[in-house]
Short mmCIF file of C-alpha atoms in Angstrom, two decimals:
data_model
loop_
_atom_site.label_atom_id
_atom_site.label_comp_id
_atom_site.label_asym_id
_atom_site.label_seq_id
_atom_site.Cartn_x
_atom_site.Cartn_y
_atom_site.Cartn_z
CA UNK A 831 42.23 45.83 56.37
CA UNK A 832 40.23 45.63 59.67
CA UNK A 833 37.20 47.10 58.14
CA UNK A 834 37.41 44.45 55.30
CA UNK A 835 37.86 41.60 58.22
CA UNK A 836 34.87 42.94 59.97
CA UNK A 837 32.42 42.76 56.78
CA UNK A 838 33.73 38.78 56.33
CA UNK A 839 32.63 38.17 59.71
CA UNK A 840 29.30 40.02 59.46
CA UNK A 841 28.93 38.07 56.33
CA UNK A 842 29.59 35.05 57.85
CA UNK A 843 27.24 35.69 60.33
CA UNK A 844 24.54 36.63 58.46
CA UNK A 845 24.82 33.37 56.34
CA UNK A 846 25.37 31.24 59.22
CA UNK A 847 21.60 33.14 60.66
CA UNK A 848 20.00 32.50 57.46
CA UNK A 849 20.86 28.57 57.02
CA UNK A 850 19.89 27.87 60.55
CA UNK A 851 16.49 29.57 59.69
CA UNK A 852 15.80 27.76 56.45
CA UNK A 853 16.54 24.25 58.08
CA UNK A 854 14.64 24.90 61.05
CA UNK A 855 11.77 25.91 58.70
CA UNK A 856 12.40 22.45 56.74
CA UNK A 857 12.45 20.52 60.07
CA UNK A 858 9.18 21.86 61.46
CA UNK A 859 7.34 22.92 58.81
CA UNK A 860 8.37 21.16 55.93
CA UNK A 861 6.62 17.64 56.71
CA UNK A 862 3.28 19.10 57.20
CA UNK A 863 3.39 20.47 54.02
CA UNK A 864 3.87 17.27 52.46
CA UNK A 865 1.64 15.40 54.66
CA UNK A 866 -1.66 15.86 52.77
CA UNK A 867 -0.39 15.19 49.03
CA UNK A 868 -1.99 11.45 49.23
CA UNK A 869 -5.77 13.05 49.60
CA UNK A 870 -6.08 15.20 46.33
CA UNK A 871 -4.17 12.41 44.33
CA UNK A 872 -7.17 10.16 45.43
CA UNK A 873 -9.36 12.03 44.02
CA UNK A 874 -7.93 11.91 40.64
CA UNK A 875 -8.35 8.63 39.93
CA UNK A 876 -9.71 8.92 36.74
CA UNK A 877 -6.54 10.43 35.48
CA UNK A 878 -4.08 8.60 37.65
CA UNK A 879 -5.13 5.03 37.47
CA UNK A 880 -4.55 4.18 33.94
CA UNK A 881 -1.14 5.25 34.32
CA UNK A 882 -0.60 2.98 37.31
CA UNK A 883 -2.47 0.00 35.48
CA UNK A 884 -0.04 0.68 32.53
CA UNK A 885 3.10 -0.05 35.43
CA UNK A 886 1.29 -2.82 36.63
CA UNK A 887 -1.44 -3.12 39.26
CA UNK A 888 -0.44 -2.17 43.12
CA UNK A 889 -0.12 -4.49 45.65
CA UNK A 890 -1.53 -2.78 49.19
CA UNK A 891 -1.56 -4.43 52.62
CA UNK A 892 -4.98 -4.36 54.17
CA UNK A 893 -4.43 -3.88 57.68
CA UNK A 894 -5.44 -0.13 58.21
CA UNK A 895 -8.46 1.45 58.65
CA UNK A 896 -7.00 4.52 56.94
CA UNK A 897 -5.06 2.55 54.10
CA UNK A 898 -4.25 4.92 51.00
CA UNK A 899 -3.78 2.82 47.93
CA UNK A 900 -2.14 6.21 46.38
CA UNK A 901 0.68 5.89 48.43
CA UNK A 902 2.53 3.42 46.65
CA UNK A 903 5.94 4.31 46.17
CA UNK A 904 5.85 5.14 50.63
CA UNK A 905 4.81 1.21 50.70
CA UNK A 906 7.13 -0.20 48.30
CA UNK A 907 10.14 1.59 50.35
CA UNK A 908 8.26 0.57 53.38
CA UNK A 909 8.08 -3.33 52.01
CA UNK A 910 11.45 -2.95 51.13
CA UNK A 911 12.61 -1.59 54.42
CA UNK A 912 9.93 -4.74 55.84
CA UNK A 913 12.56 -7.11 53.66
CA UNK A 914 15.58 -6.33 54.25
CA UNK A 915 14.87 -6.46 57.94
CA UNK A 916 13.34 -10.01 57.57
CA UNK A 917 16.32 -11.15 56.06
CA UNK A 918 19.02 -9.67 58.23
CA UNK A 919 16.39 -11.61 61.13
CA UNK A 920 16.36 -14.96 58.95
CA UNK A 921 20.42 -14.45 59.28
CA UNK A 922 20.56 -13.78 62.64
CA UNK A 923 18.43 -16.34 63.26
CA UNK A 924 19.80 -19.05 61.14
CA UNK A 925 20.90 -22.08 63.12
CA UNK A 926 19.34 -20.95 65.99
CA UNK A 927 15.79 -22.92 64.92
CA UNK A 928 14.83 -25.62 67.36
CA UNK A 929 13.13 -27.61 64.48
CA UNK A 930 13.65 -28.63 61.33
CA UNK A 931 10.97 -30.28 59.23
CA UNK A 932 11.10 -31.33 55.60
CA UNK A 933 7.47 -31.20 53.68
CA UNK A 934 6.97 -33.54 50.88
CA UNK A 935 4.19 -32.64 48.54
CA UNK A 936 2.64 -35.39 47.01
CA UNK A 937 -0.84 -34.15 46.24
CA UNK A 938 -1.86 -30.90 44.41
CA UNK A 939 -3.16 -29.56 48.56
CA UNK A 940 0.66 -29.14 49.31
CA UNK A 941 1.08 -25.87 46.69
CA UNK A 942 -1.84 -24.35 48.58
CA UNK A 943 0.05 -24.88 51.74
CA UNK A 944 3.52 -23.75 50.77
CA UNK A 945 2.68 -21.09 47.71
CA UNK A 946 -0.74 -19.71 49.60
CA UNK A 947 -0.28 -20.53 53.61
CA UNK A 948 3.51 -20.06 54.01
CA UNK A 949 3.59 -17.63 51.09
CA UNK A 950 6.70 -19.47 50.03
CA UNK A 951 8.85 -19.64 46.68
CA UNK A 952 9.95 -22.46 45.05
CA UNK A 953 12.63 -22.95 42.57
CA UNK A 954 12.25 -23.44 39.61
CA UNK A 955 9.27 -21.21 39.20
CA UNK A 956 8.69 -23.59 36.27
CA UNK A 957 6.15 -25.82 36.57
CA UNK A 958 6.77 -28.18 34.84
CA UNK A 959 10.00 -28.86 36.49
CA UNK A 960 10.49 -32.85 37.89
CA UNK A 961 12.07 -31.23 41.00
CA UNK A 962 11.34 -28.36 43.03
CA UNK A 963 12.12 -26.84 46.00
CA UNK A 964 11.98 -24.17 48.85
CA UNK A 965 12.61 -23.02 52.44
CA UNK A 966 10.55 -20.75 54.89
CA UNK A 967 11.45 -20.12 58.68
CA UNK A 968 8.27 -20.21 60.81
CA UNK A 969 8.51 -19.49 64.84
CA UNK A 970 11.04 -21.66 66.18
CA UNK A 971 10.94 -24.33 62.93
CA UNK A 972 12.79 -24.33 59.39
CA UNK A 973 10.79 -25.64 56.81
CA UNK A 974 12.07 -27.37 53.49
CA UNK A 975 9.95 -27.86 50.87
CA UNK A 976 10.09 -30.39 47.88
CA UNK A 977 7.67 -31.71 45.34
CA UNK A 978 7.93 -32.83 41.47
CA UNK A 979 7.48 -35.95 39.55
CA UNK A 980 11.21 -36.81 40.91
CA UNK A 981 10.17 -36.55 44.15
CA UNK A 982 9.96 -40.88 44.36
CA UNK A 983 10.32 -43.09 47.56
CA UNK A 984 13.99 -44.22 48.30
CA UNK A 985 15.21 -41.73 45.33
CA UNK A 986 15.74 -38.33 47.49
CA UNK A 987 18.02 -37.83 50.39
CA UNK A 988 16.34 -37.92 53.42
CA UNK A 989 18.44 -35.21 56.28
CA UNK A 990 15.82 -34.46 58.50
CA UNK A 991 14.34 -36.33 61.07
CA UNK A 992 10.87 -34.72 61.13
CA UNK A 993 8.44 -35.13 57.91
CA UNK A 994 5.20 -33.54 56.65
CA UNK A 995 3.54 -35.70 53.89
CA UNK A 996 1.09 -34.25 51.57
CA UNK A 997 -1.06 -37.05 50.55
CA UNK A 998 -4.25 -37.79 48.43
CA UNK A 999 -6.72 -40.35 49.25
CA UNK A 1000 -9.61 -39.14 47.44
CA UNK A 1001 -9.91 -42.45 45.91
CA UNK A 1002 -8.95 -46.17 45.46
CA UNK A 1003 -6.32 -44.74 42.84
CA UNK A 1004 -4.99 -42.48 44.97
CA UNK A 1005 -4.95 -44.35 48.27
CA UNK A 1006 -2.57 -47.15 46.79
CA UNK A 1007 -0.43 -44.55 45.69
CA UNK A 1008 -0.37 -42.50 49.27
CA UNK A 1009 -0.14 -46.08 51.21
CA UNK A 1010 3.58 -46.62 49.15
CA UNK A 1011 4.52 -43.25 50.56
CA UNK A 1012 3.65 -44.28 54.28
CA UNK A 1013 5.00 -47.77 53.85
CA UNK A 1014 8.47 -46.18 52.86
CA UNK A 1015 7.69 -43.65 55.61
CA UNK A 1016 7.39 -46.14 58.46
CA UNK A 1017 10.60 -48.43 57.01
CA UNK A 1018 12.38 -44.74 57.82
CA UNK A 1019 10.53 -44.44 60.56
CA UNK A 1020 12.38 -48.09 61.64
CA UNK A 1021 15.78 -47.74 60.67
CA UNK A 1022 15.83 -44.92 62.66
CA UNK A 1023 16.17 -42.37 59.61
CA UNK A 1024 12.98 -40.66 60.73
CA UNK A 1025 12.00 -39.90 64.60
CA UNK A 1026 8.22 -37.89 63.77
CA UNK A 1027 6.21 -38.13 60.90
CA UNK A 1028 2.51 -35.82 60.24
CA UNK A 1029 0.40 -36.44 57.21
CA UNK A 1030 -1.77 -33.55 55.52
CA UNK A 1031 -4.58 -35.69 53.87
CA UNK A 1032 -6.96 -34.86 50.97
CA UNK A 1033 -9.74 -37.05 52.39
CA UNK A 1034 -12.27 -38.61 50.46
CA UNK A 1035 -15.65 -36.67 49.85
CA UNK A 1036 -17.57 -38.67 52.21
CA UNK A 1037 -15.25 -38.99 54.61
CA UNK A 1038 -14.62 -42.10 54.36
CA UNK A 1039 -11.02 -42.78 55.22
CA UNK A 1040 -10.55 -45.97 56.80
CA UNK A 1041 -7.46 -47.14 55.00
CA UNK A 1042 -5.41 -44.64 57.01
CA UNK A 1043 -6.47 -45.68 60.40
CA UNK A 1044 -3.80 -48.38 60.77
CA UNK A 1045 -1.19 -46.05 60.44
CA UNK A 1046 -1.98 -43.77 63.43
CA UNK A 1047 -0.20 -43.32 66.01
CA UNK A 1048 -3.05 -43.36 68.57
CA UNK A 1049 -4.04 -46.97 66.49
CA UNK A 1050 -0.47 -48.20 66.76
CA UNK A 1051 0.53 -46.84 64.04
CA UNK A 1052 3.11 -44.20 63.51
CA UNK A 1053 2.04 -41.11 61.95
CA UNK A 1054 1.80 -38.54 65.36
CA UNK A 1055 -0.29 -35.45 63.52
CA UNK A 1056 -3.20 -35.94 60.55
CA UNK A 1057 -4.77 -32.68 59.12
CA UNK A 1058 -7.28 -33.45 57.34
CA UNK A 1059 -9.46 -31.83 54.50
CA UNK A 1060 -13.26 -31.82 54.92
CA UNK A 1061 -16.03 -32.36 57.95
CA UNK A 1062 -14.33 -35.45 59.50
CA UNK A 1063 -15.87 -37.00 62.58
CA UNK A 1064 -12.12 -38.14 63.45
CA UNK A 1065 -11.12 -34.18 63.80
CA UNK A 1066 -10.30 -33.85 67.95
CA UNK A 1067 -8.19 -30.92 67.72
CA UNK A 1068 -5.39 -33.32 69.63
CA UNK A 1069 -4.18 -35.65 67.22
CA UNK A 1070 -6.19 -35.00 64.23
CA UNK A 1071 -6.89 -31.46 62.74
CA UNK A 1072 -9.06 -30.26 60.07
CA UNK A 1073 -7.62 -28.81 57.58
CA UNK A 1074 -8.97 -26.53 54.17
CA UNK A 1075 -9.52 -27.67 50.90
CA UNK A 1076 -7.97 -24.23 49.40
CA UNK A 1077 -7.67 -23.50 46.27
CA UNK A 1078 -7.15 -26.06 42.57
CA UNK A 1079 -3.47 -26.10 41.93
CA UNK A 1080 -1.62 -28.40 39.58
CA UNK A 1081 0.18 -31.36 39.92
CA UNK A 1082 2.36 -33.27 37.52
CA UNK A 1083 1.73 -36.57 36.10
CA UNK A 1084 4.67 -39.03 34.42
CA UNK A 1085 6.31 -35.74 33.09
CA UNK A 1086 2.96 -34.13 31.42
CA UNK A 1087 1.29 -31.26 32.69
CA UNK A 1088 -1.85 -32.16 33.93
CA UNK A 1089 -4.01 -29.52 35.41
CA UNK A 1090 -6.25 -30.37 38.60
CA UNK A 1091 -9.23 -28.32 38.02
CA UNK A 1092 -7.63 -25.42 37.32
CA UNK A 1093 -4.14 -23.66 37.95
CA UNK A 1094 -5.38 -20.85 40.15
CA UNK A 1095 -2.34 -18.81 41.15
CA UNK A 1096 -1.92 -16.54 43.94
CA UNK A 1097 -3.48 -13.39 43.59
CA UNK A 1098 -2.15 -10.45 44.89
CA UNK A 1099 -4.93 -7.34 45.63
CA UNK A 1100 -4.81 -3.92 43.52
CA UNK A 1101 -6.78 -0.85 43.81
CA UNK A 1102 -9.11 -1.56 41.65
CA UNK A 1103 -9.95 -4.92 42.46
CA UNK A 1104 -10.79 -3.21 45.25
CA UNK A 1105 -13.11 0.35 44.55
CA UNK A 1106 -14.36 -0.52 40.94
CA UNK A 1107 -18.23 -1.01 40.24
CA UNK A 1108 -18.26 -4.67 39.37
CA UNK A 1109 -20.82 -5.14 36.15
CA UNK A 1110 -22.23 -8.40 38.29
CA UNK A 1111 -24.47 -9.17 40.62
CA UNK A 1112 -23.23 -12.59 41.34
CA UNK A 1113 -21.36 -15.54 39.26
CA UNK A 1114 -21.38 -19.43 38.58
CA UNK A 1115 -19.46 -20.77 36.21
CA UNK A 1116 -19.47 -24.84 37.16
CA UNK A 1117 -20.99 -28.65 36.08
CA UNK A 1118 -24.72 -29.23 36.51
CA UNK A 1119 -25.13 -32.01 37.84
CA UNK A 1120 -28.67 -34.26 37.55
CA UNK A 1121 -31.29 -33.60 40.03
CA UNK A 1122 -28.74 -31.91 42.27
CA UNK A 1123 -28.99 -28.52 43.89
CA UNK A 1124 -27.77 -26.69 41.62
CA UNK A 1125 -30.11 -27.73 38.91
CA UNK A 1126 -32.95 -25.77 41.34
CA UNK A 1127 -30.64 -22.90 41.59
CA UNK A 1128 -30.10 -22.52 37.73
CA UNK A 1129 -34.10 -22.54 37.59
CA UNK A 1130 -34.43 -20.44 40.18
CA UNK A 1131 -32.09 -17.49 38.66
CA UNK A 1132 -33.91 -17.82 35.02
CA UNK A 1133 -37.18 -17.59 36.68
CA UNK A 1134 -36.63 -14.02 38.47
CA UNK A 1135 -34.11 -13.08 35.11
CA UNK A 1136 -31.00 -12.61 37.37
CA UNK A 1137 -29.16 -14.84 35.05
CA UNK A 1138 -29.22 -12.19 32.58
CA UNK A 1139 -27.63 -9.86 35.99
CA UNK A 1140 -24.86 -12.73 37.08
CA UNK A 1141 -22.25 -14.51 35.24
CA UNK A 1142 -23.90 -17.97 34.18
CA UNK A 1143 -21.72 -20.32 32.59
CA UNK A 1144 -23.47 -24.21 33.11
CA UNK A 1145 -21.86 -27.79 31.52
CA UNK A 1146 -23.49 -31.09 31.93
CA UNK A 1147 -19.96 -32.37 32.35
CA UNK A 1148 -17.55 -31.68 34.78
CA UNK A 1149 -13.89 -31.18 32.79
CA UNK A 1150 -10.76 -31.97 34.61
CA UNK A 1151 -8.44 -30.33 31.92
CA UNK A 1152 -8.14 -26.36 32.06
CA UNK A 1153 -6.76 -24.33 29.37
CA UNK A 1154 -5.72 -20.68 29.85
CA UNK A 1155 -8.39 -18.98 28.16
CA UNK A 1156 -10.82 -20.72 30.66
CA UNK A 1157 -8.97 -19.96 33.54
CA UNK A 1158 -8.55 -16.10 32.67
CA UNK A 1159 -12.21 -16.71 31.95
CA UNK A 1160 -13.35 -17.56 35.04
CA UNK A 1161 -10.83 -15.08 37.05
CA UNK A 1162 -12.69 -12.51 35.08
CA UNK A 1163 -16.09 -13.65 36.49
CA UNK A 1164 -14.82 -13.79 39.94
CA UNK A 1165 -13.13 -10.35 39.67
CA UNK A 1166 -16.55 -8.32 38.16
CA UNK A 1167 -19.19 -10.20 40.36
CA UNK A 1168 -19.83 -8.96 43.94
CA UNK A 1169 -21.10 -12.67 44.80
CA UNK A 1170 -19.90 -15.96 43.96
CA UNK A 1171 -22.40 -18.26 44.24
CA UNK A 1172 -21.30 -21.63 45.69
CA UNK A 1173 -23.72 -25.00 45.32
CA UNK A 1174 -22.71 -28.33 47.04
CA UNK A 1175 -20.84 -30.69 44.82
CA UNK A 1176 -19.96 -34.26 46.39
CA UNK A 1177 -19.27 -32.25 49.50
CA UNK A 1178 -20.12 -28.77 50.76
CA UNK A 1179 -16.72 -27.66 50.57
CA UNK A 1180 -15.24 -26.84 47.56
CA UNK A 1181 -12.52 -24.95 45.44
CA UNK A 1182 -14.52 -21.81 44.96
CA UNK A 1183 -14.96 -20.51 48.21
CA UNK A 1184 -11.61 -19.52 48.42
CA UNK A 1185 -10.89 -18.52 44.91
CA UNK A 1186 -13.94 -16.11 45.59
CA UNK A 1187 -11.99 -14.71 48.72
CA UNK A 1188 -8.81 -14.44 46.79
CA UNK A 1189 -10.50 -11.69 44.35
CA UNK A 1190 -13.22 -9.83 47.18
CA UNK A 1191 -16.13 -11.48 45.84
CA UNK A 1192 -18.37 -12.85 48.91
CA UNK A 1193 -19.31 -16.59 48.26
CA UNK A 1194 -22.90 -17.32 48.95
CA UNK A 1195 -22.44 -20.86 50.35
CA UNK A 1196 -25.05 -23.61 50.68
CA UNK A 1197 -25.13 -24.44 54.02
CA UNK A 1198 -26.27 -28.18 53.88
CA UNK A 1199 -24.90 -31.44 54.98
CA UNK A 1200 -24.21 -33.72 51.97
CA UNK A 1201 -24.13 -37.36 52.03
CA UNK A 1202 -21.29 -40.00 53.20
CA UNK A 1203 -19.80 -40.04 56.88
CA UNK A 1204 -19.38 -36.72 57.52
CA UNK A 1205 -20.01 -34.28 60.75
CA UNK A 1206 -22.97 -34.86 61.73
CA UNK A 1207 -24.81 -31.62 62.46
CA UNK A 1208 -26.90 -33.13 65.41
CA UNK A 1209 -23.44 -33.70 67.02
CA UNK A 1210 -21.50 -30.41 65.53
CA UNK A 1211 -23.15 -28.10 65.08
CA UNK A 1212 -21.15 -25.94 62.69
CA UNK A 1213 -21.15 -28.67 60.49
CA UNK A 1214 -20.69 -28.37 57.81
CA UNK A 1215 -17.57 -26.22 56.78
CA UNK A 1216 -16.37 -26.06 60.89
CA UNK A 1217 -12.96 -24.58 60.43
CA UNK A 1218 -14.18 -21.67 57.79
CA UNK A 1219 -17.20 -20.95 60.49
CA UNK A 1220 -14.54 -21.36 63.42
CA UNK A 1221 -12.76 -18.73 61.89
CA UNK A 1222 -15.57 -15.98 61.13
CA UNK A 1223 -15.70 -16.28 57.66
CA UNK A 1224 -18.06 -13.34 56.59
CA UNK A 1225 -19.50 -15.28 53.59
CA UNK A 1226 -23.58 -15.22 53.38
CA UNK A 1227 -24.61 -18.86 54.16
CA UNK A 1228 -28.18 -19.78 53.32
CA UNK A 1229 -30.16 -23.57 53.77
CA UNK A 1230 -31.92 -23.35 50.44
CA UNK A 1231 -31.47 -21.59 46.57
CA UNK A 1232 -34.95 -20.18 47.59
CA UNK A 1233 -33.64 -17.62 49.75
CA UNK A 1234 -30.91 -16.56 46.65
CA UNK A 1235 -33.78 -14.15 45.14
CA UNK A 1236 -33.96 -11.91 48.39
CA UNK A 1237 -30.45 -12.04 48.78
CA UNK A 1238 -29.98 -10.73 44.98
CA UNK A 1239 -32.78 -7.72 45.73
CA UNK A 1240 -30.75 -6.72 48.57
CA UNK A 1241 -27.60 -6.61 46.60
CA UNK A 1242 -29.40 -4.20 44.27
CA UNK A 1243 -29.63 -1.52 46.54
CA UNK A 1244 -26.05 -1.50 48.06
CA UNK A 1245 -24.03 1.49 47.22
CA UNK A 1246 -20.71 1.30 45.74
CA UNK A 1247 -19.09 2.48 49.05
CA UNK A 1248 -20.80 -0.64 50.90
CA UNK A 1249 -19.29 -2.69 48.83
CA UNK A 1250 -15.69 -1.59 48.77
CA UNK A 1251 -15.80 -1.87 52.80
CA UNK A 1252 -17.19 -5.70 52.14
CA UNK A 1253 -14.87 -6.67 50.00
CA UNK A 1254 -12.13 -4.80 52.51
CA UNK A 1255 -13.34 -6.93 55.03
CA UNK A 1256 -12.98 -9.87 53.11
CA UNK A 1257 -9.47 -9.78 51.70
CA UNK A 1258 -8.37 -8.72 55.26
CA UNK A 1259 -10.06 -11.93 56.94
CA UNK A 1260 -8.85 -14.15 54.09
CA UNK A 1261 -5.24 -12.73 54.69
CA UNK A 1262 -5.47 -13.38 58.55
CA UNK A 1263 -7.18 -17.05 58.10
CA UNK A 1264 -3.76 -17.99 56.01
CA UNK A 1265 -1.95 -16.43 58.85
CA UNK A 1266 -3.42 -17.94 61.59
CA UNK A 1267 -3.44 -21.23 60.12
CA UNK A 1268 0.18 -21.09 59.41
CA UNK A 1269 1.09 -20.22 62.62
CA UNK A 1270 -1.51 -22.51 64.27
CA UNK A 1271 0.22 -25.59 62.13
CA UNK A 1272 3.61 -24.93 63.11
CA UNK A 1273 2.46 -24.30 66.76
CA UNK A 1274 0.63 -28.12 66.55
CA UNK A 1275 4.16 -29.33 65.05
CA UNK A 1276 6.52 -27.51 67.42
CA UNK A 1277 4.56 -28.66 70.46
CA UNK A 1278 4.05 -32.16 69.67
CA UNK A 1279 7.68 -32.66 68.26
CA UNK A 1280 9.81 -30.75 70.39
CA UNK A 1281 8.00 -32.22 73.63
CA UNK A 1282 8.47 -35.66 72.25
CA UNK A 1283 12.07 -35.07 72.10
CA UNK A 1284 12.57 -33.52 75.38
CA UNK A 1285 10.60 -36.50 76.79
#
């Protein structure tokens, strides 16, 4: 009996030895074995990637110098981990905001703001909904968002006492239609309903934007903050900001979808947008306009036969209406050209720079002044395009579609490898010029509001 209680025990023992070996081997040397699996996936790409384009492409975060685009499933638990974290913060954090400020989008500008900027949701999703709607908590402020055909003066309860309005005055049209919205403003404004009001502009082309002087603040007025879109002379980094163009987005008109431009969505990155040789040199699909600029640039590329290397699409006609074939069309070109070539319009700035950032295709901008009442470049000298060049953008400017020939012979002898860290380079600056200007808006509003109060 003792001799049978001594084997137990020794048996015990022994197991006991052996399953403190095996999980110290797990703990120590487990992990390192596993550490490495990312490198030889990467090199399978040929085999691996169709598979992953089948589940849908893979988002990635560019802010490593040593990102892995094979490590997907780690980042999805990671961005799920990221999440759930954010929201038990938004929870904790809920009613503790010093700020609240509603945002009502009036011009097409205000869905680059909230869907691009703030990287916010709205609800519906559909949209061609009348009303829609959405919140985002931003350093100390809560943000509400609402915009829609039902979004009407004197039709919409008004709970907050601080107001963003997203407003076009791009022309005479327009302007009547943004000077009802700050007429019904400023009758809130004096009954008390409202205590600060800021207006996000779409200024006209030329800069000409007189009609909304009367209504500042600093002009007796009452609107305390204007961000503005283009090279205004008015832009003093106190009381008026500038503020960018962004992307075309859509707007609604007496219940019928009507498409500004075009609906360009918010694109999220994948590996191949990323490390595949794109069949392109360069891109421009766009309206040629008579004895403009980009008349001498379309000569200039058939001369040297890079339009047969680029993505040409010209019209003598600009077209406001956008179906989806032409969109996907033009997301195409974008996506398989390294360049984007981008020609003045009525003003240097336009819609294309940042759709080209949006897919890693560096815009070749034409640095020139254009006419109207813009910054004056013997007075700014940035100008034009001050906030982009504030900012770093790492686009290749040039003064004339002369120089576009040596800047296409160049591209020719880029490796692959070169271009995947260029395009890295600019989806990660895009990403942090969204981020910085959200925070640096909400910073303007916070300090200008909240010390107003106090005062």
């Amino acid at each position: 009996m003792r001799l049978t209680r001594k084997r137990l025990c020794s048996f015990l023992i022994a197991l006991y030895c052996l399953f403190s070996l095996y999980a110290a081997y797990h703990v120590f040397f487990g992990r390192r074995r596993q550490a490495p699996a990312g490198s030889p996936r990467g090199l399978r790409k040929g085999a691996v990637a169709p598979a992953r384009e089948r589940r849908g492409r893979e988002q990635f975060t560019l802010e490593s110098e040593e990102w892995n685009p094979w490590e997907g499933d780690e980042k999805n638990e990671q961005q799920y981990r990221f999440k759930t974290s954010l929201q038990v913060l938004n929870k904790s954090t809920k009613g503790k905001t010093d700020l609240s400020v509603q945002i009502w989008g009036k011009a097409a500008i205000g869905l680059y703001l909230w869907e691009h900027i703030f990287e916010g949701l709205l609800d519906p999703s559909d949209v061609t909904a009348q009303w829609r709607e959405g919140k985002s908590i931003v350093g100390r402020t809560q943000y509400s968002f609402i915009t829609g055909p039902a979004v009407i003066p004197g039709y919409f309860s008004v709970d907050v006492n601080n107001v963003v309005l997203i407003l076009n005055g791009r022309e005479k049209a327009k302007i009547f239609y943004a000077t009802q919205w700050l007429l019904y403003a400023q009758n809130l404004v004096q009954i008390q309903k409202l205590q600060h009001l800021a207006v996000v502009l779409l200024g006209n082309e030329h800069c000409n934007n007189e009609w909304i002087n009367p209504f500042l603040k600093r002009n007796g007025g009452f609107v305390e903050l204007l961000f503005i879109i283009y090279d205004s002379p008015w832009i003093n980094d106190v009381d008026v900001f500038q503020w960018p163009l962004g992307v075309a987005t859509m707007f609604l008109i007496k219940s019928k979808l009507t498409l500004r431009y075009r609906n360009f969505p918010v694109v999220e990155a994948s590996w191949s947008m990323l490390h595949d040789e794109r069949p392109y040199l360069c891109n421009f699909l766009g309206t040629i306009y008579e004895n403009s600029s980009r008349q001498a640039l379309m000569n200039i590329l058939k001369k040297d036969g890079n339009d047969k290397l680029c993505w040409v699409s010209a019209r003598e006609h600009w077209q406001p209406q956008e179906t989806n074939e032409s969109l996907k069309n033009y997301q195409d070109a974008l996506l398989q050209s390294d360049l984007t070539l981008c020609p003045v319009g009525v003003n240097t700035e336009c819609y294309r720079i940042y759709e080209a950032c949006s897919y890693g295709s560096i815009p070749v901008v034409e640095d020139v002044m254009t006419a109207g009442s813009c910054g004056n470049t013997s007075v700014h000298h940035s100008a034009p395009l001050q906030l982009l060049k504030s900012m770093g953008a790492p686009f290749i400017f040039i003064k004339n579609w002369k120089e576009l020939p040596a800047v296409l012979e160049k591209e020719k002898t880029i490796i692959l490898q070169e271009k995947i860290e260029r395009r890295k380079m600019l989806l990660q600056w895009y990403q942090h010029f969204k981020a910085e200007l959200k925070m640096k808006f909400s910073n303007i509003l916070e300090s200008s509001f909240l010390m107003k109060n106090k005062s």
